[in-house]
């Protein structure tokens, strides 16, 4: 098969489109012919800085495609079914092997590109909003980076649950697009004082929950924009490790939470809420934002594009 591989960490230029051996499913696994690959924020971080477990390495979490072989112990998937599939590695390829409990059979009405983008973005957002916190009508939620994958999912899920959603982005284009999907108040974090704006918008109280998949220096500002007793769901660090002052948690009776969705994807509760999210995407209740699509052969260009600031949603590749 063809795959985009790399042999060392680095910039997008380390990706090379090559012929490699086809993966072979074990007894408890399935083989997928990949139709679409979502470039996740985590794929970029992996390529940049996470040591390779072996070389050459095929990075990547999230895909959609068709099941073309099943291991002898697999009972709940059949050849020919179209699925969205998550794995710790191996999305940037024509074929990949995954666990059945990391696959969701696609309902009618959802195409492969959208389906590839659903599990990580919507699963992370849902877990933060409704499992780690209890967002409901009347809650106030602040989403950092509304145009990123986790961001656009969190805005929609929170707004549909009746919350007031405040969000940050790096351009008016992003904030305007997300307003159509439920964002109530948009803050441009390249030009505005985020903490001051949030406090102004909440009569000085702060928000109930922060959803922060971005990290960096802004995280401390977001802690200070959280109400007393509120929660900060810290999910990732696209902008780097945050430097936080723990005293601002203590003094504000605030709780900071984290989780790794990849460790709980297989659990019945996560599988169930993701199956429901797939149905909602298929019927148009939730939108998947795709900024641009590239051929897998141009994986370097696709990663370079995905690393640019100001994107509106996911970058997708097709083998
Ligand atoms: N804990 C978990 O289980 C879990 C699950 C999923 C993702 N994550 C993590 O969450 C993070 C976001 O994932 P994602 O897939 O949503 O990523 P993404 O689609 O690439 O979005 C990243 C967001 O970060 C913003 N950003 C701000 N400063 C940035 C900077 N200096 N460099 C790059 N981006 C910057 C971008 O907005 P602008 O371009 O507008 O600035 C964009 O909205 C990643 O670190 C990922 O590993 C964690």
Short mmCIF file of C-alpha atoms and ligand atoms in Angstrom, two decimals:
data_model
loop_
_atom_site.label_atom_id
_atom_site.label_comp_id
_atom_site.label_asym_id
_atom_site.label_seq_id
_atom_site.Cartn_x
_atom_site.Cartn_y
_atom_site.Cartn_z
CA UNK A 1 0.00 0.00 0.00
CA UNK A 2 0.91 3.65 -0.18
CA UNK A 3 1.40 5.61 3.03
CA UNK A 4 2.83 8.89 4.28
CA UNK A 5 5.71 7.90 6.58
CA UNK A 6 8.48 9.64 8.49
CA UNK A 7 11.77 8.51 10.01
CA UNK A 8 12.45 11.41 12.36
CA UNK A 9 10.48 14.10 14.14
CA UNK A 10 10.34 17.46 12.46
CA UNK A 11 8.38 19.80 10.21
CA UNK A 12 5.92 18.72 7.51
CA UNK A 13 8.86 18.04 5.17
CA UNK A 14 9.74 14.84 7.08
CA UNK A 15 6.64 13.17 5.58
CA UNK A 16 7.36 10.99 2.58
CA UNK A 17 4.76 9.23 0.40
CA UNK A 18 6.03 5.67 -0.10
CA UNK A 19 5.15 2.05 -0.84
CA UNK A 20 5.11 0.02 2.40
CA UNK A 21 3.93 -3.46 3.41
CA UNK A 22 0.18 -3.95 3.79
CA UNK A 23 -0.91 -4.29 7.44
CA UNK A 24 -2.36 -7.68 8.44
CA UNK A 25 -5.22 -7.81 10.95
CA UNK A 26 -4.89 -10.05 14.01
CA UNK A 27 -7.70 -12.29 15.26
CA UNK A 28 -9.27 -9.41 17.22
CA UNK A 29 -8.80 -6.70 14.59
CA UNK A 30 -10.30 -5.45 11.33
CA UNK A 31 -8.68 -4.15 8.14
CA UNK A 32 -10.05 -0.91 6.70
CA UNK A 33 -9.67 0.46 3.17
CA UNK A 34 -9.25 4.14 4.03
CA UNK A 35 -11.39 6.69 2.16
CA UNK A 36 -10.69 9.80 4.24
CA UNK A 37 -8.15 10.86 6.86
CA UNK A 38 -8.74 13.70 9.31
CA UNK A 39 -5.53 15.50 10.27
CA UNK A 40 -5.91 15.90 14.02
CA UNK A 41 -4.11 18.44 16.19
CA UNK A 42 -2.53 15.42 17.91
CA UNK A 43 -1.16 14.12 14.58
CA UNK A 44 0.77 17.38 14.17
CA UNK A 45 2.14 17.22 17.73
CA UNK A 46 3.16 13.59 17.23
CA UNK A 47 5.04 14.37 14.03
CA UNK A 48 6.73 17.39 15.59
CA UNK A 49 7.89 16.00 18.93
CA UNK A 50 6.72 12.57 20.10
CA UNK A 51 9.56 9.98 19.79
CA UNK A 52 8.87 7.34 17.10
CA UNK A 53 8.13 3.84 18.43
CA UNK A 54 9.62 2.44 15.20
CA UNK A 55 10.82 3.64 11.82
CA UNK A 56 9.47 4.31 9.25
CA UNK A 57 6.41 5.44 11.17
CA UNK A 58 2.85 6.04 9.98
CA UNK A 59 1.22 8.65 12.17
CA UNK A 60 -2.45 9.38 12.63
CA UNK A 61 -5.58 8.83 14.64
CA UNK A 62 -8.76 9.21 12.66
CA UNK A 63 -10.13 7.82 9.40
CA UNK A 64 -13.25 6.58 7.66
CA UNK A 65 -13.48 3.79 5.13
CA UNK A 66 -14.77 0.31 4.39
CA UNK A 67 -14.08 -2.92 6.28
CA UNK A 68 -12.31 -5.32 3.89
CA UNK A 69 -11.24 -8.11 6.30
CA UNK A 70 -12.13 -9.17 9.83
CA UNK A 71 -10.13 -11.27 12.30
CA UNK A 72 -11.54 -14.64 13.28
CA UNK A 73 -12.67 -13.48 16.74
CA UNK A 74 -14.51 -10.42 15.44
CA UNK A 75 -18.28 -10.84 15.59
CA UNK A 76 -19.70 -7.33 15.52
CA UNK A 77 -18.33 -6.02 12.18
CA UNK A 78 -18.66 -7.42 8.62
CA UNK A 79 -16.75 -6.98 5.39
CA UNK A 80 -18.35 -4.19 3.37
CA UNK A 81 -19.52 -2.05 6.28
CA UNK A 82 -18.57 1.61 6.15
CA UNK A 83 -17.04 2.82 9.40
CA UNK A 84 -15.30 5.69 11.09
CA UNK A 85 -12.20 4.25 12.75
CA UNK A 86 -9.81 5.54 15.40
CA UNK A 87 -6.37 4.12 16.15
CA UNK A 88 -3.31 5.25 18.10
CA UNK A 89 -1.33 5.17 14.85
CA UNK A 90 -1.58 4.44 11.12
CA UNK A 91 -4.24 6.77 9.69
CA UNK A 92 -2.00 8.24 6.96
CA UNK A 93 -2.27 5.18 4.69
CA UNK A 94 -4.43 3.42 2.12
CA UNK A 95 -5.07 0.54 4.54
CA UNK A 96 -5.10 0.36 8.33
CA UNK A 97 -5.76 -2.18 11.05
CA UNK A 98 -7.96 -1.13 13.98
CA UNK A 99 -9.84 -2.57 16.96
CA UNK A 100 -13.54 -3.17 16.38
CA UNK A 101 -14.41 -1.23 19.53
CA UNK A 102 -12.70 1.77 17.94
CA UNK A 103 -15.05 1.67 14.92
CA UNK A 104 -18.49 3.18 14.43
CA UNK A 105 -20.69 1.90 11.60
CA UNK A 106 -21.81 4.93 9.61
CA UNK A 107 -25.46 5.82 9.37
CA UNK A 108 -26.78 6.85 5.94
CA UNK A 109 -26.28 10.51 5.16
CA UNK A 110 -22.69 11.03 6.32
CA UNK A 111 -19.78 11.04 3.89
CA UNK A 112 -16.32 9.63 4.60
CA UNK A 113 -14.63 13.02 5.02
CA UNK A 114 -17.07 14.19 7.67
CA UNK A 115 -17.11 10.77 9.36
CA UNK A 116 -13.31 10.75 9.72
CA UNK A 117 -13.50 14.05 11.62
CA UNK A 118 -16.15 13.04 14.16
CA UNK A 119 -14.73 10.74 16.87
CA UNK A 120 -11.81 12.77 18.22
CA UNK A 121 -13.34 16.24 17.87
CA UNK A 122 -16.87 15.50 19.05
CA UNK A 123 -15.85 12.78 21.52
CA UNK A 124 -13.39 15.07 23.29
CA UNK A 125 -15.84 17.95 23.36
CA UNK A 126 -18.71 15.78 24.63
CA UNK A 127 -16.59 14.20 27.35
CA UNK A 128 -15.46 17.62 28.59
CA UNK A 129 -18.90 19.23 28.52
CA UNK A 130 -21.20 16.49 29.77
CA UNK A 131 -19.13 13.76 31.43
CA UNK A 132 -16.35 15.72 33.16
CA UNK A 133 -18.73 18.66 33.73
CA UNK A 134 -22.52 18.93 33.63
CA UNK A 135 -23.28 21.61 31.06
CA UNK A 136 -26.99 22.31 30.73
CA UNK A 137 -29.44 25.12 29.97
CA UNK A 138 -28.19 28.24 31.67
CA UNK A 139 -24.54 27.17 31.90
CA UNK A 140 -21.90 29.54 30.55
CA UNK A 141 -19.06 27.88 28.65
CA UNK A 142 -15.86 29.40 27.28
CA UNK A 143 -14.24 27.53 24.38
CA UNK A 144 -10.67 28.38 23.44
CA UNK A 145 -9.91 28.05 19.70
CA UNK A 146 -13.44 27.70 18.33
CA UNK A 147 -12.29 26.94 14.78
CA UNK A 148 -10.15 23.94 15.75
CA UNK A 149 -11.58 20.42 15.68
CA UNK A 150 -12.37 20.13 19.38
CA UNK A 151 -13.41 23.79 19.35
CA UNK A 152 -16.07 23.67 16.64
CA UNK A 153 -17.51 20.51 18.18
CA UNK A 154 -17.64 22.00 21.69
CA UNK A 155 -19.36 25.18 20.51
CA UNK A 156 -22.15 23.25 18.81
CA UNK A 157 -22.70 20.65 21.53
CA UNK A 158 -22.79 23.28 24.29
CA UNK A 159 -25.10 25.62 22.37
CA UNK A 160 -27.50 22.76 21.48
CA UNK A 161 -27.61 21.86 25.18
CA UNK A 162 -28.84 25.38 25.95
CA UNK A 163 -25.60 26.86 27.27
CA UNK A 164 -24.38 30.34 26.55
CA UNK A 165 -21.15 29.90 24.57
CA UNK A 166 -18.30 32.40 24.55
CA UNK A 167 -15.37 31.50 22.31
CA UNK A 168 -11.98 32.69 21.17
CA UNK A 169 -10.44 32.58 17.72
CA UNK A 170 -7.75 34.28 15.68
CA UNK A 171 -9.95 35.96 13.07
CA UNK A 172 -13.38 37.44 12.51
CA UNK A 173 -13.87 34.89 9.68
CA UNK A 174 -13.66 32.05 12.23
CA UNK A 175 -15.81 33.76 14.82
CA UNK A 176 -18.51 34.69 12.27
CA UNK A 177 -18.65 31.11 10.95
CA UNK A 178 -19.00 29.71 14.45
CA UNK A 179 -21.70 32.24 15.30
CA UNK A 180 -23.85 30.51 12.68
CA UNK A 181 -23.27 27.26 14.60
CA UNK A 182 -24.27 28.57 18.02
CA UNK A 183 -21.43 30.78 19.30
CA UNK A 184 -22.99 33.68 21.23
CA UNK A 185 -19.95 35.90 21.86
CA UNK A 186 -16.71 35.72 19.89
CA UNK A 187 -13.40 37.14 21.12
CA UNK A 188 -10.40 37.61 18.81
CA UNK A 189 -7.48 36.53 20.96
CA UNK A 190 -4.97 38.18 18.67
CA UNK A 191 -6.33 41.65 19.38
CA UNK A 192 -8.52 41.55 22.49
CA UNK A 193 -7.97 41.09 26.23
CA UNK A 194 -9.71 37.75 26.64
CA UNK A 195 -10.00 37.73 30.42
CA UNK A 196 -11.42 41.26 30.54
CA UNK A 197 -13.93 40.56 27.76
CA UNK A 198 -15.14 37.36 29.42
CA UNK A 199 -15.57 39.11 32.76
CA UNK A 200 -17.43 41.99 31.05
CA UNK A 201 -19.73 39.50 29.29
CA UNK A 202 -20.49 37.67 32.56
CA UNK A 203 -21.03 40.72 34.83
CA UNK A 204 -17.68 40.10 36.49
CA UNK A 205 -18.57 36.55 37.54
CA UNK A 206 -16.71 34.40 34.99
CA UNK A 207 -17.81 31.24 33.19
CA UNK A 208 -18.89 27.90 34.65
CA UNK A 209 -16.64 25.83 32.40
CA UNK A 210 -13.61 26.47 30.21
CA UNK A 211 -12.90 24.02 27.38
CA UNK A 212 -9.22 24.52 26.53
CA UNK A 213 -7.66 22.38 23.81
CA UNK A 214 -5.07 25.09 22.99
CA UNK A 215 -2.99 25.68 26.13
CA UNK A 216 -0.04 28.08 26.00
CA UNK A 217 0.04 31.37 27.88
CA UNK A 218 -3.72 31.89 27.47
CA UNK A 219 -4.63 29.06 29.86
CA UNK A 220 -3.77 31.15 32.93
CA UNK A 221 -5.98 33.95 31.63
CA UNK A 222 -8.81 31.46 31.17
CA UNK A 223 -8.45 30.24 34.76
CA UNK A 224 -8.94 33.83 35.89
CA UNK A 225 -12.02 34.10 33.64
CA UNK A 226 -13.63 31.08 35.39
CA UNK A 227 -16.12 31.74 38.18
CA UNK A 228 -15.47 30.68 41.77
CA UNK A 229 -16.17 26.97 41.99
CA UNK A 230 -15.96 26.59 38.19
CA UNK A 231 -14.07 24.03 36.12
CA UNK A 232 -11.30 24.21 33.53
CA UNK A 233 -11.19 21.19 31.19
CA UNK A 234 -7.59 21.24 29.98
CA UNK A 235 -7.38 19.03 26.91
CA UNK A 236 -4.33 19.83 24.83
CA UNK A 237 -1.50 22.17 24.05
CA UNK A 238 -1.50 23.24 20.40
CA UNK A 239 0.02 26.53 21.60
CA UNK A 240 2.48 24.83 23.97
CA UNK A 241 2.61 23.87 27.64
CA UNK A 242 0.73 26.35 29.82
CA UNK A 243 2.43 28.06 32.75
CA UNK A 244 -0.21 28.21 35.43
CA UNK A 245 -0.35 29.53 38.96
CA UNK A 246 -1.96 26.80 41.11
CA UNK A 247 -2.87 29.40 43.73
CA UNK A 248 -5.46 30.80 41.31
CA UNK A 249 -7.16 27.40 41.46
CA UNK A 250 -6.99 27.26 45.25
CA UNK A 251 -8.11 30.84 45.88
CA UNK A 252 -10.98 30.56 43.40
CA UNK A 253 -12.08 27.09 44.51
CA UNK A 254 -11.63 26.10 40.85
CA UNK A 255 -11.06 22.59 39.53
CA UNK A 256 -8.81 21.75 36.59
CA UNK A 257 -9.53 18.46 34.89
CA UNK A 258 -7.89 16.44 32.15
CA UNK A 259 -8.47 13.13 30.39
CA UNK A 260 -7.21 11.17 27.38
CA UNK A 261 -10.10 10.16 25.15
CA UNK A 262 -7.94 7.53 23.43
CA UNK A 263 -7.90 5.54 26.69
CA UNK A 264 -11.69 5.44 27.00
CA UNK A 265 -12.91 5.26 23.38
CA UNK A 266 -13.76 1.58 23.83
CA UNK A 267 -15.95 2.04 26.91
CA UNK A 268 -19.69 1.47 26.42
CA UNK A 269 -20.62 4.97 27.53
CA UNK A 270 -18.23 6.68 25.06
CA UNK A 271 -19.25 4.31 22.25
CA UNK A 272 -22.91 5.11 22.96
CA UNK A 273 -22.64 8.89 22.96
CA UNK A 274 -20.46 8.81 19.83
CA UNK A 275 -23.00 6.61 18.03
CA UNK A 276 -25.61 9.23 18.88
CA UNK A 277 -23.34 12.03 17.63
CA UNK A 278 -22.88 10.20 14.30
CA UNK A 279 -26.69 10.07 13.96
CA UNK A 280 -26.92 13.79 14.73
CA UNK A 281 -24.24 14.64 12.13
CA UNK A 282 -25.98 12.43 9.54
CA UNK A 283 -29.29 14.22 9.99
CA UNK A 284 -27.71 17.68 9.94
CA UNK A 285 -28.16 18.58 13.61
CA UNK A 286 -24.37 18.97 14.00
CA UNK A 287 -21.91 20.26 11.38
CA UNK A 288 -18.39 19.09 10.59
CA UNK A 289 -16.24 21.97 9.38
CA UNK A 290 -13.70 20.98 6.74
CA UNK A 291 -11.36 23.72 5.63
CA UNK A 292 -9.58 21.90 2.80
CA UNK A 293 -8.93 18.45 1.31
CA UNK A 294 -5.59 17.18 -0.05
CA UNK A 295 -4.50 13.89 -1.65
CA UNK A 296 -2.53 11.67 0.74
CA UNK A 297 0.32 11.84 -1.78
CA UNK A 298 0.64 15.53 -0.77
CA UNK A 299 0.73 14.80 2.97
CA UNK A 300 3.61 17.26 3.53
CA UNK A 301 1.59 20.09 1.98
CA UNK A 302 -1.50 19.02 3.93
CA UNK A 303 0.37 19.09 7.26
CA UNK A 304 1.95 22.42 6.36
CA UNK A 305 -1.49 23.84 5.64
CA UNK A 306 -2.95 22.30 8.82
CA UNK A 307 -0.26 24.03 10.88
CA UNK A 308 -1.24 27.47 9.65
CA UNK A 309 -3.15 29.67 12.05
CA UNK A 310 -6.59 30.90 11.13
CA UNK A 311 -7.95 27.66 9.68
CA UNK A 312 -11.67 27.01 9.79
CA UNK A 313 -12.12 23.39 10.81
CA UNK A 314 -10.32 20.22 9.81
CA UNK A 315 -7.89 19.46 7.00
CA UNK A 316 -8.72 16.12 5.37
CA UNK A 317 -6.67 13.83 3.08
CA UNK A 318 -7.90 11.19 0.64
CA UNK A 319 -5.77 8.20 -0.43
N1 LIG B 1 -7.16 15.06 25.83
C1 LIG B 1 -7.66 14.46 24.77
O1 LIG B 1 -8.20 13.36 24.83
C2 LIG B 1 -7.55 15.16 23.44
C3 LIG B 1 -8.40 14.83 22.39
C4 LIG B 1 -8.33 15.56 21.19
C5 LIG B 1 -7.37 16.56 21.05
N2 LIG B 1 -6.52 16.80 22.07
C6 LIG B 1 -5.51 17.86 21.95
O2 LIG B 1 -6.19 19.10 21.80
C7 LIG B 1 -5.41 19.95 20.99
C8 LIG B 1 -6.28 20.48 19.87
O3 LIG B 1 -6.67 19.42 19.02
P1 LIG B 1 -7.52 19.73 17.72
O4 LIG B 1 -7.55 18.48 16.96
O5 LIG B 1 -8.76 20.43 18.06
O6 LIG B 1 -6.51 20.74 17.00
P2 LIG B 1 -6.70 21.75 15.80
O7 LIG B 1 -7.93 21.39 15.03
O8 LIG B 1 -5.40 21.79 15.12
O9 LIG B 1 -6.98 23.12 16.54
C9 LIG B 1 -5.98 23.77 17.26
C10 LIG B 1 -6.51 25.13 17.71
O10 LIG B 1 -5.49 25.76 18.45
C11 LIG B 1 -5.49 27.15 18.12
N3 LIG B 1 -4.17 27.71 18.40
C12 LIG B 1 -3.93 28.74 19.20
N4 LIG B 1 -2.66 28.99 19.31
C13 LIG B 1 -2.02 28.10 18.54
C14 LIG B 1 -0.65 27.87 18.22
N5 LIG B 1 0.35 28.61 18.74
N6 LIG B 1 -0.37 26.86 17.36
C15 LIG B 1 -1.35 26.09 16.84
N7 LIG B 1 -2.67 26.27 17.13
C16 LIG B 1 -2.99 27.27 17.96
C17 LIG B 1 -5.91 27.19 16.66
O11 LIG B 1 -6.62 28.36 16.39
P3 LIG B 1 -6.09 29.55 15.46
O12 LIG B 1 -5.53 28.94 14.22
O13 LIG B 1 -7.29 30.36 15.20
O14 LIG B 1 -5.11 30.26 16.30
C18 LIG B 1 -6.88 26.02 16.59
O15 LIG B 1 -8.19 26.49 16.86
C19 LIG B 1 -4.19 19.15 20.55
O16 LIG B 1 -3.14 19.47 21.42
C20 LIG B 1 -4.62 17.72 20.76
O17 LIG B 1 -3.52 16.88 21.01
C21 LIG B 1 -6.60 16.15 23.27
#
